[in-house]
DNA sequence: AGCACGCCGACT
DNA sequence: GTCGGCGTGCTC
């Protein structure tokens, strides 16, 4: 017996089926709501059961959502075909699906699809097969390979085919031959129980202030719903502190969910977890192997898994007895899902905690303004860790004013940063250059005619990726070989790369520190967990001297030898006109600075053309409070989130005129409401994306306004041609 | 989401 | 003459 299912207390109570001949079944499809089905003769499903139903020509799996309505005539009803042998979808999960659907203005079926992303998991797992000796047939041909296999099995231990073949140094075909001949038989063996994280192990010694926060979090585990912000500078031991809350939940036989923004980059987090709990947590993200996915989904539902660490989609796992949610790096923009159902995983984690009546811990060194305000107004409790581990302060950020400290012509690294780079590497330490731009150059320009090469299906420049010799669109994936001549005027060798990308920076740096072992880290080079783990290992073992990376390297790593961080363009993103541009820039640069000097005294140099910008001033002063105060003031004045609310409608389609017409019709027909302003339609920031024209309507409403209900009624009341898509984004984060 | 139904170009 | 392209609309 794997622990969990039994220790998790009584079985989930299922509401009794309350009679009637129809049941509402929610299907994992983007259709308006549940469909009714008739109850079969031989069994009566209960609410939450996974059932197979016919839909059109297909057979689908859905979830019994409640009793049916009278919305459809008796004659159209089809019968539920069968009950699937899986634990029912828990009551909390169903309420969560409905809540998220209602809030995001997406059909509940679209949300359910995220909760049943593993159809195979609904069937019981085939038990692993092992081979054992059968009574030997009378005329068995005995070859040497066959003899070895039979000899191996004489110890009475059944083995899987592959293992047997390996041990006997023959191919699996020989084993199968013996099975066919009747000399071996397959037996089912229980899966080897995987070790679970163990809360009884002793954690690291905590400082008094860490211990105090840990005790508060431990106490919170039995306290029902509450949200706490765990706020501490990089290196203050936030992870070790919330590990104590995890230990407490595990001690109470509850499941724990930890959300991380980039699960693929979590190798160091995972190592710390194993050190604390003796076994790895289960991972959940989009590029898991199918079998792994199946096993995890199923055992989360069975209550056999106690800790899941995952990307945002892990929120929709069917936890049987969830007792704690931790959202690490809660400020991270990647918690916002932009494709399909548009939701913010941090906010939905809070909702999931409330529905489950369990605590939620939001963790960050640079909490979002939303969370800070929630903490300040008492909606969230706040725990602050002020001291950096080992007493090493966050290095002061030195501003490099590019207007005076100019890089050489055609280069991007200023003299002062060049000197720092040379000194750091000469001292045998590591350095990191941060530039949030993939590729070689963000723009390719013809010197003869001024033509700029753009994506044929998006409003975007093509980015040169010199390593692969291509021009690429970062929005739709379009790629073309680097042309020899200008596509507009035909001039030969007139194309010129404008602006820096990490590849170009690497080229420049090779001239400054020719002997440095340099590594470029971007989403192009770090394609998965293995590549990320390899990167971390190479930095830890000092296999590389210089790391050049995009925001991917700004995450919560810990590298003791890294003592210089250079931010090549701190202004990137400051002038985007985006509501959160300043905040994101501050968070990113503060996190980048936190990479430096964790083990030793470090330097952080930040290149800017705009030293008097409030973000740069606050960063240079190391003054987070000052930054937050400025930001809060500006947002409050403009009634922007969290002091007001926004929703965006993106209207898109292939035909520009009909997109325009639909967008105008929507805006014209927005019902008037107090305090609500309809802005637009205007071309969306990416007015053309993947060949679709896009217009945006923004809604601005007071804080207490119920945007979801308003938008649902509004969009439902306006007839839009079926070729036009209307995408609703409640609480938009980025404006792209 | 998938699948059928439906109406226009290049093939046996 | 059909095979098949994907635009439109429905599925309890």
GROMACS .gro file of N, CA, C and O (backbone and C1' of nucleotides) in nm, chain A residues 36 76 78 723, chain C residues 8-9 11-12:
model
   44
   36UNK      N    1  -2.715   1.727  -2.179
   36UNK     CA    2  -2.792   1.628  -2.104
   36UNK      C    3  -2.784   1.490  -2.169
   36UNK      O    4  -2.782   1.479  -2.292
   76UNK      N    5  -3.396   1.388  -2.842
   76UNK     CA    6  -3.256   1.410  -2.878
   76UNK      C    7  -3.159   1.342  -2.781
   76UNK      O    8  -3.041   1.327  -2.813
   78UNK      N    9  -2.930   1.110  -2.577
   78UNK     CA   10  -2.861   0.983  -2.591
   78UNK      C   11  -2.825   0.935  -2.451
   78UNK      O   12  -2.822   1.014  -2.357
  723UNK      N   13  -1.649   3.380  -3.869
  723UNK     CA   14  -1.508   3.385  -3.909
  723UNK      C   15  -1.427   3.476  -3.817
  723UNK      O   16  -1.304   3.479  -3.825
  756DT       P   17  -1.677   3.088  -4.376
  756DT     O5'   18  -1.780   2.980  -4.319
  756DT     C5'   19  -1.891   2.943  -4.401
  756DT     C4'   20  -1.985   2.852  -4.327
  756DT     C3'   21  -2.023   2.895  -4.185
  756DT     O3'   22  -2.162   2.869  -4.169
  756DT     C1'   23  -1.939   2.677  -4.179
  757DG       P   24  -2.248   2.921  -4.051
  757DG     O5'   25  -2.347   2.801  -4.021
  757DG     C5'   26  -2.328   2.673  -4.086
  757DG     C4'   27  -2.367   2.561  -3.990
  757DG     C3'   28  -2.407   2.604  -3.849
  757DG     O3'   29  -2.487   2.499  -3.794
  757DG     C1'   30  -2.216   2.477  -3.832
  759DT       P   31  -2.734   1.986  -3.313
  759DT     O5'   32  -2.651   1.870  -3.245
  759DT     C5'   33  -2.595   1.766  -3.325
  759DT     C4'   34  -2.473   1.711  -3.254
  759DT     C3'   35  -2.496   1.684  -3.104
  759DT     O3'   36  -2.448   1.555  -3.074
  759DT     C1'   37  -2.301   1.811  -3.135
  760DC       P   38  -2.545   1.457  -2.993
  760DC     O5'   39  -2.642   1.564  -2.933
  760DC     C5'   40  -2.748   1.525  -2.855
  760DC     C4'   41  -2.704   1.476  -2.720
  760DC     C3'   42  -2.820   1.433  -2.631
  760DC     O3'   43  -2.776   1.348  -2.528
  760DC     C1'   44  -2.745   1.646  -2.564
   0.00000   0.00000   0.00000
